Amino acid sequence: MKLTNLLSWLVAILIPLALIGLGLRVLLTPLFLKIEYNMPYFPQDEYGFTKEDRLKWAPYALDYLVNSADISYLGDLKFEDGTPLYNERELSHMADVKRVTQGALNVWYIALSFLTLFGIWSWRGDWMQTYRLGLMRGGWLMVGLAVVIGVIAVIGITVNPDIFFSFFAGFHSLFFEGDSWLFYYSDTLIRLFPIRFWQDAFLWAAVIALSGGVALGLGFRSASHHI
C-alpha cells in the first residue's frame, strides 16, 4: 500500500477525534448553559437553586475546566452564608474532570494540527484526492459513532433512563476510579448538572459531530470517483 493511502486512512481516523473535540469545546461555553437551563423541561432543583443561581454558579465550573487555575478557583467559592459551594469530594472529582477534559482538548488540538499538516502536504505533494477521500471516510465513520451515541441518549431520555445511566457509568469507569463521580442529590454538582443535563450534552455533542460527519461524507463523496 502506498504511503499516501496509509495517510488517507490516518486522516479518516483523525476526523472523529476532531469532530468530537469540536462538540466538546462547544459544550464548554456559557451559551450551552443558557440554552440548557432555559429549556422548559429542565428539572428544577428541589434544594432551592433557581435558574438564575445555576447561571451564576455553573459557568465557574466550565471556566475551571479550560483555564490554568488550580482547584482553589472552585474551592474558594462560597454561598451567601459563607459555606463552601463544593465539598472536598466534589473538588477532588472536579480536579480529575479537569485533567480528563484538558487531555481530551489536547487530543483535539493535535488532531486538528495533523489534519492541517496533511492537507498542506497533500496539496504540495499532489495527493489531494487521496486526502479528500480520507476526509470522506472519516465523515462517514463519525456518522456511525454519532448515531450510536445519539440513539443511546434519546432512548435514555424518552424510554428508559437506566440505559443512559449504564452508558454514563461505563463512560466514567474509563476515566475515573471507583465511585468518585457519584454524589448526593443535595451536592452542588448534582444540583447544577443533573442527569438530564448530561443526556442533553451527549445528544448535542452527537448532533454536532453528526452534522460535521455528514458534511464531510457528502461534501467529499466525489473524491471516491477519482481514486
PDB file of C-alpha atoms in Angstrom:
ATOM      1  CA  MET A   1       0.000   0.000   0.000  1.00  0.00           C
ATOM      2  CA  LYS A   2       1.308   3.420  -0.933  1.00  0.00           C
ATOM      3  CA  LEU A   3       2.223   5.875   1.820  1.00  0.00           C
ATOM      4  CA  THR A   4      -0.456   8.302   0.670  1.00  0.00           C
ATOM      5  CA  ASN A   5      -3.133   5.627   1.050  1.00  0.00           C
ATOM      6  CA  LEU A   6      -1.983   4.940   4.615  1.00  0.00           C
ATOM      7  CA  LEU A   7      -2.076   8.672   5.333  1.00  0.00           C
ATOM      8  CA  SER A   8      -5.591   8.804   3.904  1.00  0.00           C
ATOM      9  CA  TRP A   9      -6.761   6.207   6.419  1.00  0.00           C
ATOM     10  CA  LEU A  10      -4.984   8.104   9.191  1.00  0.00           C
ATOM     11  CA  VAL A  11      -6.932  11.204   8.143  1.00  0.00           C
ATOM     12  CA  ALA A  12     -10.137   9.160   8.383  1.00  0.00           C
ATOM     13  CA  ILE A  13      -9.282   8.140  11.952  1.00  0.00           C
ATOM     14  CA  LEU A  14      -8.418  11.719  12.926  1.00  0.00           C
ATOM     15  CA  ILE A  15     -11.750  13.120  11.722  1.00  0.00           C
ATOM     16  CA  PRO A  16     -13.874  11.654  14.570  1.00  0.00           C
ATOM     17  CA  LEU A  17     -11.338  12.954  17.096  1.00  0.00           C
ATOM     18  CA  ALA A  18     -11.568  16.399  15.529  1.00  0.00           C
ATOM     19  CA  LEU A  19     -15.377  16.454  15.402  1.00  0.00           C
ATOM     20  CA  ILE A  20     -15.889  15.020  18.899  1.00  0.00           C
ATOM     21  CA  GLY A  21     -13.408  17.586  20.187  1.00  0.00           C
ATOM     22  CA  LEU A  22     -15.373  20.310  18.434  1.00  0.00           C
ATOM     23  CA  GLY A  23     -18.563  19.125  20.109  1.00  0.00           C
ATOM     24  CA  LEU A  24     -16.842  19.092  23.500  1.00  0.00           C
ATOM     25  CA  ARG A  25     -15.493  22.603  23.054  1.00  0.00           C
ATOM     26  CA  VAL A  26     -18.897  23.961  22.037  1.00  0.00           C
ATOM     27  CA  LEU A  27     -20.465  22.427  25.139  1.00  0.00           C
ATOM     28  CA  LEU A  28     -17.832  24.061  27.347  1.00  0.00           C
ATOM     29  CA  THR A  29     -19.319  27.507  26.738  1.00  0.00           C
ATOM     30  CA  PRO A  30     -21.763  29.727  28.663  1.00  0.00           C
ATOM     31  CA  LEU A  31     -24.033  29.673  25.616  1.00  0.00           C
ATOM     32  CA  PHE A  32     -24.778  25.982  26.078  1.00  0.00           C
ATOM     33  CA  LEU A  33     -25.580  26.597  29.762  1.00  0.00           C
ATOM     34  CA  LYS A  34     -28.004  29.376  28.872  1.00  0.00           C
ATOM     35  CA  ILE A  35     -29.765  27.225  26.296  1.00  0.00           C
ATOM     36  CA  GLU A  36     -29.936  24.171  28.552  1.00  0.00           C
ATOM     37  CA  TYR A  37     -31.155  25.910  31.698  1.00  0.00           C
ATOM     38  CA  ASN A  38     -33.841  27.743  29.728  1.00  0.00           C
ATOM     39  CA  MET A  39     -35.330  24.561  28.310  1.00  0.00           C
ATOM     40  CA  PRO A  40     -38.900  24.206  29.641  1.00  0.00           C
ATOM     41  CA  TYR A  41     -38.371  20.559  30.570  1.00  0.00           C
ATOM     42  CA  PHE A  42     -35.153  21.113  32.521  1.00  0.00           C
ATOM     43  CA  PRO A  43     -35.704  19.786  36.059  1.00  0.00           C
ATOM     44  CA  GLN A  44     -35.971  22.236  38.919  1.00  0.00           C
ATOM     45  CA  ASP A  45     -33.645  21.923  41.883  1.00  0.00           C
ATOM     46  CA  GLU A  46     -35.601  20.590  44.840  1.00  0.00           C
ATOM     47  CA  TYR A  47     -32.986  22.042  47.203  1.00  0.00           C
ATOM     48  CA  GLY A  48     -33.553  25.623  46.127  1.00  0.00           C
ATOM     49  CA  PHE A  49     -31.344  26.644  43.194  1.00  0.00           C
ATOM     50  CA  THR A  50     -33.205  28.943  40.831  1.00  0.00           C
ATOM     51  CA  LYS A  51     -32.346  29.209  37.155  1.00  0.00           C
ATOM     52  CA  GLU A  52     -30.503  32.419  37.984  1.00  0.00           C
ATOM     53  CA  ASP A  53     -28.499  30.614  40.674  1.00  0.00           C
ATOM     54  CA  ARG A  54     -27.483  27.930  38.220  1.00  0.00           C
ATOM     55  CA  LEU A  55     -26.476  30.511  35.630  1.00  0.00           C
ATOM     56  CA  LYS A  56     -24.430  32.255  38.310  1.00  0.00           C
ATOM     57  CA  TRP A  57     -22.516  29.240  39.605  1.00  0.00           C
ATOM     58  CA  ALA A  58     -22.285  26.795  36.675  1.00  0.00           C
ATOM     59  CA  PRO A  59     -20.010  28.983  34.483  1.00  0.00           C
ATOM     60  CA  TYR A  60     -17.333  28.824  37.183  1.00  0.00           C
ATOM     61  CA  ALA A  61     -17.206  25.046  36.772  1.00  0.00           C
ATOM     62  CA  LEU A  62     -16.852  25.311  32.990  1.00  0.00           C
ATOM     63  CA  ASP A  63     -14.256  28.072  33.241  1.00  0.00           C
ATOM     64  CA  TYR A  64     -12.221  25.967  35.652  1.00  0.00           C
ATOM     65  CA  LEU A  65     -12.105  23.087  33.172  1.00  0.00           C
ATOM     66  CA  VAL A  66     -10.494  25.195  30.450  1.00  0.00           C
ATOM     67  CA  ASN A  67      -8.353  27.659  32.403  1.00  0.00           C
ATOM     68  CA  SER A  68      -4.972  27.155  34.100  1.00  0.00           C
ATOM     69  CA  ALA A  69      -6.152  27.779  37.688  1.00  0.00           C
ATOM     70  CA  ASP A  70      -5.788  25.242  40.481  1.00  0.00           C
ATOM     71  CA  ILE A  71      -8.701  23.792  42.435  1.00  0.00           C
ATOM     72  CA  SER A  72      -8.868  26.844  44.708  1.00  0.00           C
ATOM     73  CA  TYR A  73     -10.671  28.537  41.808  1.00  0.00           C
ATOM     74  CA  LEU A  74     -13.688  26.452  42.825  1.00  0.00           C
ATOM     75  CA  GLY A  75     -12.710  25.810  46.440  1.00  0.00           C
ATOM     76  CA  ASP A  76     -12.874  29.499  47.303  1.00  0.00           C
ATOM     77  CA  LEU A  77     -16.470  29.865  46.097  1.00  0.00           C
ATOM     78  CA  LYS A  78     -18.966  30.327  48.909  1.00  0.00           C
ATOM     79  CA  PHE A  79     -22.695  30.736  49.368  1.00  0.00           C
ATOM     80  CA  GLU A  80     -24.019  33.941  50.901  1.00  0.00           C
ATOM     81  CA  ASP A  81     -23.980  32.340  54.361  1.00  0.00           C
ATOM     82  CA  GLY A  82     -20.251  31.635  53.999  1.00  0.00           C
ATOM     83  CA  THR A  83     -20.425  27.861  53.495  1.00  0.00           C
ATOM     84  CA  PRO A  84     -18.317  26.429  50.639  1.00  0.00           C
ATOM     85  CA  LEU A  85     -20.093  25.857  47.348  1.00  0.00           C
ATOM     86  CA  TYR A  86     -18.366  22.493  46.893  1.00  0.00           C
ATOM     87  CA  ASN A  87     -17.324  19.837  49.402  1.00  0.00           C
ATOM     88  CA  GLU A  88     -13.961  18.062  49.303  1.00  0.00           C
ATOM     89  CA  ARG A  89     -15.288  15.068  47.368  1.00  0.00           C
ATOM     90  CA  GLU A  90     -16.708  17.348  44.685  1.00  0.00           C
ATOM     91  CA  LEU A  91     -13.487  19.343  44.465  1.00  0.00           C
ATOM     92  CA  SER A  92     -11.437  16.167  44.106  1.00  0.00           C
ATOM     93  CA  HIS A  93     -13.699  14.995  41.294  1.00  0.00           C
ATOM     94  CA  MET A  94     -13.550  18.339  39.500  1.00  0.00           C
ATOM     95  CA  ALA A  95      -9.754  18.198  39.592  1.00  0.00           C
ATOM     96  CA  ASP A  96      -9.984  14.790  37.887  1.00  0.00           C
ATOM     97  CA  VAL A  97     -12.520  16.117  35.377  1.00  0.00           C
ATOM     98  CA  LYS A  98     -10.169  18.978  34.510  1.00  0.00           C
ATOM     99  CA  ARG A  99      -7.352  16.526  33.866  1.00  0.00           C
ATOM    100  CA  VAL A 100      -9.546  14.428  31.555  1.00  0.00           C
ATOM    101  CA  THR A 101     -11.086  17.453  29.818  1.00  0.00           C
ATOM    102  CA  GLN A 102      -7.789  19.156  29.096  1.00  0.00           C
ATOM    103  CA  GLY A 103      -6.359  15.854  27.920  1.00  0.00           C
ATOM    104  CA  ALA A 104      -9.289  15.488  25.508  1.00  0.00           C
ATOM    105  CA  LEU A 105      -8.840  19.066  24.284  1.00  0.00           C
ATOM    106  CA  ASN A 106      -5.132  18.414  23.715  1.00  0.00           C
ATOM    107  CA  VAL A 107      -6.051  15.393  21.585  1.00  0.00           C
ATOM    108  CA  TRP A 108      -8.403  17.675  19.647  1.00  0.00           C
ATOM    109  CA  TYR A 109      -5.655  20.245  19.058  1.00  0.00           C
ATOM    110  CA  ILE A 110      -3.263  17.526  17.908  1.00  0.00           C
ATOM    111  CA  ALA A 111      -5.874  16.037  15.544  1.00  0.00           C
ATOM    112  CA  LEU A 112      -6.573  19.449  14.018  1.00  0.00           C
ATOM    113  CA  SER A 113      -2.852  20.116  13.644  1.00  0.00           C
ATOM    114  CA  PHE A 114      -2.202  16.844  11.853  1.00  0.00           C
ATOM    115  CA  LEU A 115      -5.227  17.296   9.579  1.00  0.00           C
ATOM    116  CA  THR A 116      -3.951  20.744   8.652  1.00  0.00           C
ATOM    117  CA  LEU A 117      -0.413  19.499   8.044  1.00  0.00           C
ATOM    118  CA  PHE A 118      -1.643  16.573   5.964  1.00  0.00           C
ATOM    119  CA  GLY A 119      -3.839  18.940   3.989  1.00  0.00           C
ATOM    120  CA  ILE A 120      -0.890  21.182   3.161  1.00  0.00           C
ATOM    121  CA  TRP A 121       1.284  18.162   2.374  1.00  0.00           C
ATOM    122  CA  SER A 122      -1.370  16.675   0.079  1.00  0.00           C
ATOM    123  CA  TRP A 123      -1.740  19.965  -1.767  1.00  0.00           C
ATOM    124  CA  ARG A 124       2.007  20.372  -2.259  1.00  0.00           C
ATOM    125  CA  GLY A 125       2.622  16.649  -2.829  1.00  0.00           C
ATOM    126  CA  ASP A 126      -0.121  16.121  -5.412  1.00  0.00           C
ATOM    127  CA  TRP A 127      -2.230  13.654  -3.422  1.00  0.00           C
ATOM    128  CA  MET A 128      -5.145  15.955  -2.620  1.00  0.00           C
ATOM    129  CA  GLN A 129      -7.732  13.499  -3.949  1.00  0.00           C
ATOM    130  CA  THR A 130      -6.454  10.800  -1.602  1.00  0.00           C
ATOM    131  CA  TYR A 131      -6.609  13.281   1.281  1.00  0.00           C
ATOM    132  CA  ARG A 132     -10.170  14.207   0.350  1.00  0.00           C
ATOM    133  CA  LEU A 133     -11.063  10.509   0.304  1.00  0.00           C
ATOM    134  CA  GLY A 134      -9.773  10.270   3.874  1.00  0.00           C
ATOM    135  CA  LEU A 135     -11.976  13.217   4.867  1.00  0.00           C
ATOM    136  CA  MET A 136     -14.984  11.481   3.338  1.00  0.00           C
ATOM    137  CA  ARG A 137     -14.263   8.160   5.057  1.00  0.00           C
ATOM    138  CA  GLY A 138     -13.739   9.940   8.368  1.00  0.00           C
ATOM    139  CA  GLY A 139     -17.007  11.779   7.940  1.00  0.00           C
ATOM    140  CA  TRP A 140     -18.986   8.568   7.495  1.00  0.00           C
ATOM    141  CA  LEU A 141     -17.120   6.935  10.378  1.00  0.00           C
ATOM    142  CA  MET A 142     -18.182   9.863  12.548  1.00  0.00           C
ATOM    143  CA  VAL A 143     -21.772   9.497  11.376  1.00  0.00           C
ATOM    144  CA  GLY A 144     -21.837   5.908  12.604  1.00  0.00           C
ATOM    145  CA  LEU A 145     -20.381   6.791  16.002  1.00  0.00           C
ATOM    146  CA  ALA A 146     -22.643   9.811  16.416  1.00  0.00           C
ATOM    147  CA  VAL A 147     -25.763   7.805  15.605  1.00  0.00           C
ATOM    148  CA  VAL A 148     -24.879   5.246  18.286  1.00  0.00           C
ATOM    149  CA  ILE A 149     -24.315   7.951  20.911  1.00  0.00           C
ATOM    150  CA  GLY A 150     -27.434   9.844  19.847  1.00  0.00           C
ATOM    151  CA  VAL A 151     -29.631   6.750  19.977  1.00  0.00           C
ATOM    152  CA  ILE A 152     -28.419   5.929  23.493  1.00  0.00           C
ATOM    153  CA  ALA A 153     -29.141   9.489  24.635  1.00  0.00           C
ATOM    154  CA  VAL A 154     -32.589   9.566  23.022  1.00  0.00           C
ATOM    155  CA  ILE A 155     -33.587   6.193  24.479  1.00  0.00           C
ATOM    156  CA  GLY A 156     -32.315   7.317  27.868  1.00  0.00           C
ATOM    157  CA  ILE A 157     -34.421  10.477  27.655  1.00  0.00           C
ATOM    158  CA  THR A 158     -37.640   9.071  26.217  1.00  0.00           C
ATOM    159  CA  VAL A 159     -37.818   5.358  27.083  1.00  0.00           C
ATOM    160  CA  ASN A 160     -35.551   4.042  29.812  1.00  0.00           C
ATOM    161  CA  PRO A 161     -33.249   6.275  31.870  1.00  0.00           C
ATOM    162  CA  ASP A 162     -31.368   3.202  33.088  1.00  0.00           C
ATOM    163  CA  ILE A 163     -29.959   2.658  29.591  1.00  0.00           C
ATOM    164  CA  PHE A 164     -28.338   6.074  29.540  1.00  0.00           C
ATOM    165  CA  PHE A 165     -27.156   5.760  33.128  1.00  0.00           C
ATOM    166  CA  SER A 166     -25.448   2.451  32.293  1.00  0.00           C
ATOM    167  CA  PHE A 167     -23.714   4.141  29.372  1.00  0.00           C
ATOM    168  CA  PHE A 168     -22.863   7.133  31.582  1.00  0.00           C
ATOM    169  CA  ALA A 169     -21.433   4.854  34.275  1.00  0.00           C
ATOM    170  CA  GLY A 170     -19.380   2.951  31.710  1.00  0.00           C
ATOM    171  CA  PHE A 171     -18.050   6.212  30.323  1.00  0.00           C
ATOM    172  CA  HIS A 172     -16.948   7.330  33.793  1.00  0.00           C
ATOM    173  CA  SER A 173     -15.335   3.983  34.591  1.00  0.00           C
ATOM    174  CA  LEU A 174     -12.908   4.582  31.722  1.00  0.00           C
ATOM    175  CA  PHE A 175     -11.570   7.805  33.213  1.00  0.00           C
ATOM    176  CA  PHE A 176     -12.306   7.834  36.955  1.00  0.00           C
ATOM    177  CA  GLU A 177     -11.563   5.458  39.783  1.00  0.00           C
ATOM    178  CA  GLY A 178     -14.339   3.631  41.625  1.00  0.00           C
ATOM    179  CA  ASP A 179     -17.403   5.659  42.534  1.00  0.00           C
ATOM    180  CA  SER A 180     -15.611   9.004  42.862  1.00  0.00           C
ATOM    181  CA  TRP A 181     -18.069  10.523  40.386  1.00  0.00           C
ATOM    182  CA  LEU A 182     -21.204   9.643  42.385  1.00  0.00           C
ATOM    183  CA  PHE A 183     -22.731  12.294  44.640  1.00  0.00           C
ATOM    184  CA  TYR A 184     -25.767  13.028  46.800  1.00  0.00           C
ATOM    185  CA  TYR A 185     -28.691  14.817  45.191  1.00  0.00           C
ATOM    186  CA  SER A 186     -28.073  17.623  47.678  1.00  0.00           C
ATOM    187  CA  ASP A 187     -24.493  18.172  46.457  1.00  0.00           C
ATOM    188  CA  THR A 188     -23.858  21.239  44.345  1.00  0.00           C
ATOM    189  CA  LEU A 189     -22.570  19.334  41.312  1.00  0.00           C
ATOM    190  CA  ILE A 190     -25.798  17.341  41.001  1.00  0.00           C
ATOM    191  CA  ARG A 191     -27.930  20.421  41.623  1.00  0.00           C
ATOM    192  CA  LEU A 192     -26.134  22.289  38.848  1.00  0.00           C
ATOM    193  CA  PHE A 193     -25.678  19.338  36.491  1.00  0.00           C
ATOM    194  CA  PRO A 194     -28.451  16.737  36.961  1.00  0.00           C
ATOM    195  CA  ILE A 195     -28.594  13.647  34.769  1.00  0.00           C
ATOM    196  CA  ARG A 196     -30.824  15.457  32.246  1.00  0.00           C
ATOM    197  CA  PHE A 197     -28.006  17.933  31.658  1.00  0.00           C
ATOM    198  CA  TRP A 198     -25.698  15.088  30.661  1.00  0.00           C
ATOM    199  CA  GLN A 199     -28.328  13.405  28.493  1.00  0.00           C
ATOM    200  CA  ASP A 200     -28.716  16.620  26.538  1.00  0.00           C
ATOM    201  CA  ALA A 201     -24.963  17.241  26.468  1.00  0.00           C
ATOM    202  CA  PHE A 202     -24.267  13.847  24.883  1.00  0.00           C
ATOM    203  CA  LEU A 203     -27.171  14.352  22.479  1.00  0.00           C
ATOM    204  CA  TRP A 204     -25.950  17.774  21.375  1.00  0.00           C
ATOM    205  CA  ALA A 205     -22.381  16.516  21.046  1.00  0.00           C
ATOM    206  CA  ALA A 206     -23.704  13.731  18.818  1.00  0.00           C
ATOM    207  CA  VAL A 207     -25.691  16.223  16.717  1.00  0.00           C
ATOM    208  CA  ILE A 208     -22.653  18.478  16.247  1.00  0.00           C
ATOM    209  CA  ALA A 209     -20.411  15.548  15.335  1.00  0.00           C
ATOM    210  CA  LEU A 210     -23.095  14.016  13.095  1.00  0.00           C
ATOM    211  CA  SER A 211     -23.535  17.292  11.227  1.00  0.00           C
ATOM    212  CA  GLY A 212     -19.806  17.552  10.636  1.00  0.00           C
ATOM    213  CA  GLY A 213     -19.617  13.923   9.561  1.00  0.00           C
ATOM    214  CA  VAL A 214     -22.469  14.275   7.065  1.00  0.00           C
ATOM    215  CA  ALA A 215     -20.938  17.466   5.685  1.00  0.00           C
ATOM    216  CA  LEU A 216     -17.598  15.732   5.094  1.00  0.00           C
ATOM    217  CA  GLY A 217     -19.145  12.491   3.840  1.00  0.00           C
ATOM    218  CA  LEU A 218     -21.350  14.213   1.283  1.00  0.00           C
ATOM    219  CA  GLY A 219     -19.058  17.127   0.554  1.00  0.00           C
ATOM    220  CA  PHE A 220     -16.144  14.943  -0.491  1.00  0.00           C
ATOM    221  CA  ARG A 221     -18.011  11.975  -1.972  1.00  0.00           C
ATOM    222  CA  SER A 222     -16.747  12.900  -5.420  1.00  0.00           C
ATOM    223  CA  ALA A 223     -13.232  12.066  -4.246  1.00  0.00           C
ATOM    224  CA  SER A 224     -14.052   8.348  -4.279  1.00  0.00           C
ATOM    225  CA  HIS A 225     -14.747   8.521  -8.016  1.00  0.00           C
ATOM    226  CA  HIS A 226     -11.271   9.855  -8.795  1.00  0.00           C
ATOM    227  CA  ILE A 227      -9.111   7.345  -6.906  1.00  0.00           C
TER     228      ILE A 227
END
